[in-house]
Amino acid sequence: MTAQDLSSSEASQTTSNCPTPTFSTFLEYRKKKNEERQKFSEGRKGLKKKEKRKVQINVGLMTIKKGGLKPYRGKTIFLTTDPDATATSLLNQAVKKMKDFNKDLKDGPFLLLYPDGTEVITVPGTQRPFTLEAYKAEVGKPYQRITVFICLKSDFEDVGENSDLSDSDPEIVIKRPSEFDLADTLPLELQHESSPLQKAAEYEVLGILCLLMKYNRHTNLQAHGIIANLALELDHKKVSRFNISRSAVWDGAVRGFRRSTYSDNYDMFIKFNDDAGSFEEGLDTGGPRREFLTLLMGSLRNRPIFDGPPESRYLVYNSRAARQDEYFLAGKMIAVSIVHGGPAPHFLSKNLVNHITGNQSFSATVEDVQDEEITKILHQVLKAESEESLHNLILQNSTIFQTAGCLRNVKPFEKQAFVEEYLRWYILERNQSVIQRFKDGLESLNFLSALQQNSSVLAPLLCFSAKALTASELESMFRPDLSPAGSNKRHKEVLTLGFWADYLLDCEEKATAVCLEDLMMFATGLTAVPPAGMTPPPRIQFLSVSPFPVANTCANTLKLPICDSYSIFKANMDFGIQNAPGFGCS
């Protein structure tokens, strides 16, 4: 046998001993190589375990009323959870969070419901078990716009027994479907063989569904949820320090905001220098911060960068303020106050806010102009009865109209539009450079972007609202911590709660030395509920060792003195609040 024949024989034998690779073997090989390649790209330690991402959704409470289930107003809170949360885990988290914030929540088994009142079991329109991530993908909304509800199981089961709804209820009532299955959550398909009457009924159902969807979108989009989403960027492990004197809030605030170590994303640590030297090392947990931001918004209203009526202020150019970049600082202060849980300004002109958000709506009056000479001229223009008198009046004051770029021949029927054109220039166009700088400051913590995207929800926070605090609102806001029923302490506490309710009514009727806003400021550091909501929920406790009220603004806790008569209680409340640090400072 030749060498060539031997070589061929060995090759043949070798080939027969090695099986031909199959397709599955190749796939396994490729999978293994991909894993090795991935491990190599992430370093010798292999794949690092990724930290689970947390998301925020809204959780509300549904109760039975007039035969149907509907959301309980004022009970919606935000919940931080995992995207892969199941219906059971989400229900447990939602119930715990709701009980933490609402001590009066009834005990009993709860169910998790969709906004349409159906129980959360599967993803709507499918047979897949519910997960938050799958539901989010199905509805096409960001997590912060998703709302689910918890409901007592007994309410859910009883709702089908009495379906009579009152026509006088202006709210949309969500009724529990009693005879439908999951197929009813699929899009409605109109049948070609339907009669005209059937088609009309089908289109009416579609219209109702569209209204319900619009209603759900509107109710899901709430200011505190948007602000809570912005607040996710805050770093609670770091602080920016402010040294504040209540008699000079603005100066201390400017120093703090302009400090090189200041950051919008850090928590704010406030030290009031006029608190008799008391200073606790540690993180300011809310009270001093809220009080500082409340005082700051009051001080900001009166800065020379603003003009116009006290409740409708607009920006005006001031050369000194422009050199000191005060417009940028003012915008930053407003954004920081809202996102950090403080108050909104509530004094900006609607025309200014509309302009900032891109809304072209403009509706100003001559009274918005604080210059008495210009106000007088504009009133004369509006009162001119003849074309000749109107023409002479405009010529006599041609300088101011020419500066505004609106000098022209005006007919009597055009005088209203002429004045509005001048007002738009006077309020907005001549101040465009400083308005832009103010917007740059509002962009802090991404507040301006959120304002422009959700103007219908956030814009009202910046403008004046005639709605004032009421005694009933304050009474329901503060929940009492009572001793066990039947105890002697409980009897005294209940008596004190009666004094408290009467005191609130006297404050509302101006029959006390302080007003409701003073009382709330004493207890929480705020004069109104902030856009971000009250956290933690305000509580009432009772004192037997002090005749005067005591407040812990960090915990939003008001401790009431236990007195023998209402007259003593009222006098002690007035004295304690009036002599608290910061009373009367703004």
XYZ file of C-alpha atoms in Angstrom, residues 268 283-292 524-525 535 553-556:
18
model
C -32.524 72.138 51.617
C -31.338 66.850 58.098
C -34.152 69.372 58.008
C -37.133 67.031 57.597
C -39.516 69.593 56.194
C -40.869 72.135 58.667
C -38.218 74.897 58.483
C -37.913 74.320 54.734
C -41.650 74.775 54.164
C -41.718 77.883 56.363
C -38.731 79.370 54.525
C -47.066 73.129 59.161
C -44.941 76.039 57.935
C -46.469 64.958 53.583
C -43.756 71.508 61.606
C -41.481 68.702 60.414
C -44.098 66.111 61.362
C -47.067 68.428 60.603
